[in-house]
PDB file of C-alpha atoms in Angstrom:
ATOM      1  CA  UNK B1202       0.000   0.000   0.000  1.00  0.00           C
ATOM      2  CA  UNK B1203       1.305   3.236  -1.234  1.00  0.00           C
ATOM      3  CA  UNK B1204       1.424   6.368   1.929  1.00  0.00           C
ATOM      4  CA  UNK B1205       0.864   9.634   0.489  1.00  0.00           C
ATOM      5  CA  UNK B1206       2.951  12.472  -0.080  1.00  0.00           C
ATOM      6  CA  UNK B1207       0.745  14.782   2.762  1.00  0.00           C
ATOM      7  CA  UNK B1208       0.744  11.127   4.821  1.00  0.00           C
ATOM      8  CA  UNK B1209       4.603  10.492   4.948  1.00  0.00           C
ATOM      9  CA  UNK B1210       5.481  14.573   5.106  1.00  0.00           C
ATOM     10  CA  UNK B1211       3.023  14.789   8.917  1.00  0.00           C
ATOM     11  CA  UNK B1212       4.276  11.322   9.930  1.00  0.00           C
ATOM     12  CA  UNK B1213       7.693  12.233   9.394  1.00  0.00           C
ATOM     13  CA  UNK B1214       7.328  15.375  10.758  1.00  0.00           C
ATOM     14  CA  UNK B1215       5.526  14.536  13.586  1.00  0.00           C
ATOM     15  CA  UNK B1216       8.176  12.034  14.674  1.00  0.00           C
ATOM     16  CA  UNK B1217      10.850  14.116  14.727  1.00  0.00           C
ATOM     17  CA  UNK B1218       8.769  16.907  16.710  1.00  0.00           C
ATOM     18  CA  UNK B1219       8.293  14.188  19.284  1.00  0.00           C
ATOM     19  CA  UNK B1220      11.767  13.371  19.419  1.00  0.00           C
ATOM     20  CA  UNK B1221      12.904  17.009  19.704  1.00  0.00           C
ATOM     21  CA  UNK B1222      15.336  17.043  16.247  1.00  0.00           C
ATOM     22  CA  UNK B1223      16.282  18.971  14.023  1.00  0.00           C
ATOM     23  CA  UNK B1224      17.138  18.502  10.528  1.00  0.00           C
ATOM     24  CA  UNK B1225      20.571  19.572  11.492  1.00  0.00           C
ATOM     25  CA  UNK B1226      20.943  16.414  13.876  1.00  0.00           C
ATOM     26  CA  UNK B1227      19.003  13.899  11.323  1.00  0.00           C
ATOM     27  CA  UNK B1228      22.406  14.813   9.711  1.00  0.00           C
ATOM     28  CA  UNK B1229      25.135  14.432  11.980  1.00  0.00           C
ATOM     29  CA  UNK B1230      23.244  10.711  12.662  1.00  0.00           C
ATOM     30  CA  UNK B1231      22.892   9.794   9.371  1.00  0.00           C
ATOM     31  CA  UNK B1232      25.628  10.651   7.551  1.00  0.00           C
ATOM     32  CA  UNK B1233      23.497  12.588   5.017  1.00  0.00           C
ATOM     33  CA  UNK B1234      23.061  16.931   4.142  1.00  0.00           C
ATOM     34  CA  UNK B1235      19.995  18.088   5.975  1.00  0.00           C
ATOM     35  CA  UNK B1236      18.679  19.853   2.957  1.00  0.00           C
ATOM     36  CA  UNK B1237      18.565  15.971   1.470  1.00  0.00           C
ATOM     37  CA  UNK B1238      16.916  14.681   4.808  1.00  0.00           C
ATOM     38  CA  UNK B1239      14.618  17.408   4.855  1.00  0.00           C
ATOM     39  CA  UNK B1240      13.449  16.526   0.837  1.00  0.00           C
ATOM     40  CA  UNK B1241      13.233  13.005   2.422  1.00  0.00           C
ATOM     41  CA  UNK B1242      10.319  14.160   4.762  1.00  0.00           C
ATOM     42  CA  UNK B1243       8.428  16.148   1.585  1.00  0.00           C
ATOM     43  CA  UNK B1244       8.445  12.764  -0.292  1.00  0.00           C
ATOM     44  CA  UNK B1245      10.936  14.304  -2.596  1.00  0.00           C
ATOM     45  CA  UNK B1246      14.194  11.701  -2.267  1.00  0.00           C
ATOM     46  CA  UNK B1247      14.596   8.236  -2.079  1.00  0.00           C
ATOM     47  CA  UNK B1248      16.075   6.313   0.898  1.00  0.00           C
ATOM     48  CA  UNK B1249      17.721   2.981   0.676  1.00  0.00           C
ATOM     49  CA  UNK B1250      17.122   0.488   2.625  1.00  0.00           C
ATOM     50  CA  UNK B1251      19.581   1.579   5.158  1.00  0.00           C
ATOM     51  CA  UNK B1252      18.910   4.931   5.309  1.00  0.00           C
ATOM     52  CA  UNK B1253      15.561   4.141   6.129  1.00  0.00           C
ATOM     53  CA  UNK B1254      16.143   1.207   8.778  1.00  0.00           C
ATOM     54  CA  UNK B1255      18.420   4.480  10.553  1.00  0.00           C
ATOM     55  CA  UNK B1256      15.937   6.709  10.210  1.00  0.00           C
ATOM     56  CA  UNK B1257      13.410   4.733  11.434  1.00  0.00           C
ATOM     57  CA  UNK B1258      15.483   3.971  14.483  1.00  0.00           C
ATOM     58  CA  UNK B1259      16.199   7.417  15.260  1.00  0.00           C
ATOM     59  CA  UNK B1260      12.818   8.083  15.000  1.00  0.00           C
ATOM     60  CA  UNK B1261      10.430   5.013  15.648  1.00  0.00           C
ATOM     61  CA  UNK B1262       8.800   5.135  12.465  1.00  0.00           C
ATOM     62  CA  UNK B1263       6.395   2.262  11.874  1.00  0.00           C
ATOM     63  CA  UNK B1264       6.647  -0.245   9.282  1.00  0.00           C
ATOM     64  CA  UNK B1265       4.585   1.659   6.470  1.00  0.00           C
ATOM     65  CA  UNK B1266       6.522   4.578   7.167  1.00  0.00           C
ATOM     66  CA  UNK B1267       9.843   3.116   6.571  1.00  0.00           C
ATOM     67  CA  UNK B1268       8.648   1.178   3.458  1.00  0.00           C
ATOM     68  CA  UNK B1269       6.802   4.221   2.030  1.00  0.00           C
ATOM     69  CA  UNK B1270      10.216   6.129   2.351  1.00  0.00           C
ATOM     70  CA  UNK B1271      11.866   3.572  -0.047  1.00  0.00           C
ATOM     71  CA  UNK B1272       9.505   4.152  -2.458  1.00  0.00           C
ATOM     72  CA  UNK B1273      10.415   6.043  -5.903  1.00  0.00           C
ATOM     73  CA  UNK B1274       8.664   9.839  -5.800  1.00  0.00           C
ATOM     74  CA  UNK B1275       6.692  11.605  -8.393  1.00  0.00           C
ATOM     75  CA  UNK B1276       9.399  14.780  -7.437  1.00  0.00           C
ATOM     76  CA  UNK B1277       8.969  18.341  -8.236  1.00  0.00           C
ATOM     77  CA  UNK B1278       5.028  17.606  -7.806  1.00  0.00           C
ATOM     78  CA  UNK B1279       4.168  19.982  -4.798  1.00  0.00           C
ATOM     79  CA  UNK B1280       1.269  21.924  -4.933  1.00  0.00           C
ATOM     80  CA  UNK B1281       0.406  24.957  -5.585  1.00  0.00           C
ATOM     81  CA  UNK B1282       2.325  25.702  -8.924  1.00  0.00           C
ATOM     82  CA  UNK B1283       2.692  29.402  -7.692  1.00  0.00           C
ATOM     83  CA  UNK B1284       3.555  28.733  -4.012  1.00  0.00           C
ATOM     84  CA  UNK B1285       1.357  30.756  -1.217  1.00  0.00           C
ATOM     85  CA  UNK B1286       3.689  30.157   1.518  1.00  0.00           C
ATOM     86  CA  UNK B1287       5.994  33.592   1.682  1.00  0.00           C
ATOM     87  CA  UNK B1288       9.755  31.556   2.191  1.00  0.00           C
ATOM     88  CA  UNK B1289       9.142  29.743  -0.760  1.00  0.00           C
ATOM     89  CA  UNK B1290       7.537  32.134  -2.806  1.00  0.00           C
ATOM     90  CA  UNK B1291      10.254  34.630  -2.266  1.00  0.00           C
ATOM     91  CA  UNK B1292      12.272  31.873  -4.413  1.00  0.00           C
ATOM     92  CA  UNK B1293      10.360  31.831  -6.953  1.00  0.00           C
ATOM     93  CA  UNK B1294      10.205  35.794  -6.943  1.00  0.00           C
ATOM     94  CA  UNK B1295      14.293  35.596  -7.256  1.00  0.00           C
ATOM     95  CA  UNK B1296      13.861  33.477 -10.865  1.00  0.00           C
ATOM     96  CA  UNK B1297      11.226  35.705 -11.853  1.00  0.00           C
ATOM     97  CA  UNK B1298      13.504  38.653 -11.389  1.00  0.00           C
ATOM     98  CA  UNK B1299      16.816  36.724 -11.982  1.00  0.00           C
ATOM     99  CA  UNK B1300      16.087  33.760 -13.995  1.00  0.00           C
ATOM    100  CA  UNK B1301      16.820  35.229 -17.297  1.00  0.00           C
ATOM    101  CA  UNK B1302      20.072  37.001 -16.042  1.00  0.00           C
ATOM    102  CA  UNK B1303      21.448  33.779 -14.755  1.00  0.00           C
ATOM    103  CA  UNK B1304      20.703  32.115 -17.500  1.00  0.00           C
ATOM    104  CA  UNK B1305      22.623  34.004 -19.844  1.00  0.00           C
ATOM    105  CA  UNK B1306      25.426  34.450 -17.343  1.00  0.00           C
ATOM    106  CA  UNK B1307      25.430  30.543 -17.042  1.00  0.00           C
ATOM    107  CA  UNK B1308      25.542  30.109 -20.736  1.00  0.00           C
ATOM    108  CA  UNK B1309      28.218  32.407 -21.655  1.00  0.00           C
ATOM    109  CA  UNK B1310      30.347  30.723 -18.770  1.00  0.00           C
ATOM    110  CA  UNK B1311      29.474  27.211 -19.702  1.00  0.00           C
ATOM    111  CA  UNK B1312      27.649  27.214 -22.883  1.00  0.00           C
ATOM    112  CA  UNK B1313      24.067  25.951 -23.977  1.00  0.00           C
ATOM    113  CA  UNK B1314      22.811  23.708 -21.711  1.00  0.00           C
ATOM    114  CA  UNK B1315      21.451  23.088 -18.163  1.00  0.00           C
ATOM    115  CA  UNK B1316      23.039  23.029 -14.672  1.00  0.00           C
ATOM    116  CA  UNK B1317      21.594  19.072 -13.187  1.00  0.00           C
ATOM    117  CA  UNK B1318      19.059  19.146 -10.085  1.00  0.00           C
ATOM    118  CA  UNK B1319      20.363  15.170 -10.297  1.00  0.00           C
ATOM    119  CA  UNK B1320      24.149  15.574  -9.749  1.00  0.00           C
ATOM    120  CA  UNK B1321      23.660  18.749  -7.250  1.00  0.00           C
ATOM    121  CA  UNK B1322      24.139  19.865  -3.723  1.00  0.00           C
ATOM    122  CA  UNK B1323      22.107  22.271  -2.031  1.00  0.00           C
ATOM    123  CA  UNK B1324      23.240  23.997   0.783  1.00  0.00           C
ATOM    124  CA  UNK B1325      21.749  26.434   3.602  1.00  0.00           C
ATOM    125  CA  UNK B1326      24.125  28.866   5.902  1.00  0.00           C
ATOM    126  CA  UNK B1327      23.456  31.058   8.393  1.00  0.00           C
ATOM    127  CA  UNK B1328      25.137  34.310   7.927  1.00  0.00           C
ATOM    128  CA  UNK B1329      25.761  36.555  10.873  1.00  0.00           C
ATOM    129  CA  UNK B1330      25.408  39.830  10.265  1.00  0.00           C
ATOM    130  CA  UNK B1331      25.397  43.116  12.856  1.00  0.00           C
ATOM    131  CA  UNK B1332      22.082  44.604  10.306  1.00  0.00           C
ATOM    132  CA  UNK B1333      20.450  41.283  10.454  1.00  0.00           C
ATOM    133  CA  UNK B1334      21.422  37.545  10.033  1.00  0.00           C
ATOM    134  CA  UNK B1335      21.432  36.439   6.251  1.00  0.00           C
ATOM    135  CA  UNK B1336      20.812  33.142   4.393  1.00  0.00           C
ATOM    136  CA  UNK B1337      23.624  31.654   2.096  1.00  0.00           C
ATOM    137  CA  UNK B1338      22.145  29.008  -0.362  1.00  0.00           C
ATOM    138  CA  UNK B1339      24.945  27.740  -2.214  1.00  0.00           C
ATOM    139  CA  UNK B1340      23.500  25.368  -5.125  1.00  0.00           C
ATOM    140  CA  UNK B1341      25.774  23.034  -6.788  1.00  0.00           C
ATOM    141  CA  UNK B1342      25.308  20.947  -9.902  1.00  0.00           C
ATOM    142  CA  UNK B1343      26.709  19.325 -12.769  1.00  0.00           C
ATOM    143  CA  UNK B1344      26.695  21.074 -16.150  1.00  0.00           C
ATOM    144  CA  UNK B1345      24.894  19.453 -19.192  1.00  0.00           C
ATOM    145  CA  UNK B1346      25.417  20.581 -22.320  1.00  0.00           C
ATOM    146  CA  UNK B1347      22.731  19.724 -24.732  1.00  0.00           C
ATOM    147  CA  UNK B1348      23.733  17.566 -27.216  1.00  0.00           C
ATOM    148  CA  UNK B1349      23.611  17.309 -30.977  1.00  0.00           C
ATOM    149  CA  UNK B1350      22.796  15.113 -33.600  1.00  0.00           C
TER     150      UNK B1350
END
């Protein structure tokens, strides 16, 4: 029996509220980025066996839970297209604004082609700052050129 997205996302999520944790120790016990633990939880990565059995221990996930985490995502699927939510839709303000630019930028440094969200590393800093603490998202992937034929 398949868990849902919403279903594995609260479980998850739950659990780790119960067991006081952050996503920050999820990765000094597992071995694994917290920005990659954390697209665990939204049913956006895959675990392996492993992975799972761990995080289920740290945890005490249930059966289902650990299974459902094994399970290959339909990824980039979170609703709404737009997003409401004011963090995440200040990111997609930044590619309205700056898409374009770093695109072109990109492309004269590398070329036409793509930078891979599948050979990539996302990370998340904290800054600090004596005006205000800043984020520092340093994104990381493979260039792909497009091919021809």
């Amino acid at each position: 029996m398949t868990t849902s997205t919403e279903t594995l996302t609260a479980s998850l999520m739950a659990a780790k509220k119960a067991k006081g944790m952050s996503f920050a120790d999820l990765e000094a016990a597992m071995g694994l980025d917290e920005v990659w633990v954390a697209s665990l939880f939204y049913g956006q990565a895959t675990a392996s066996k492993e992975e799972a059995e761990k995080l289920a221990e740290l945890l005490s996930l249930d059966p289902a839970i650990t299974a459902a985490l094994q399970e290959f995502p339909t990824k980039g699927s979170l609703d709404p297209v737009i997003p409401t939510d004011p963090l995440i839709y200040r990111f997609y303000e930044i590619m309205q604004v700056y898409g374009m630019p770093l695109k072109d930028v990109i492309q004269e440094k590398f070329g036409d082609g793509i930078m891979s969200a599948i050979d990539f590393t996302l990370d998340v800093d904290k800054v600090e700052d004596p005006k205000g603490d800043r984020v520092k998202i340093t994104m990381c992937g493979k260039f792909l050129p497009y091919k021809k034929w």
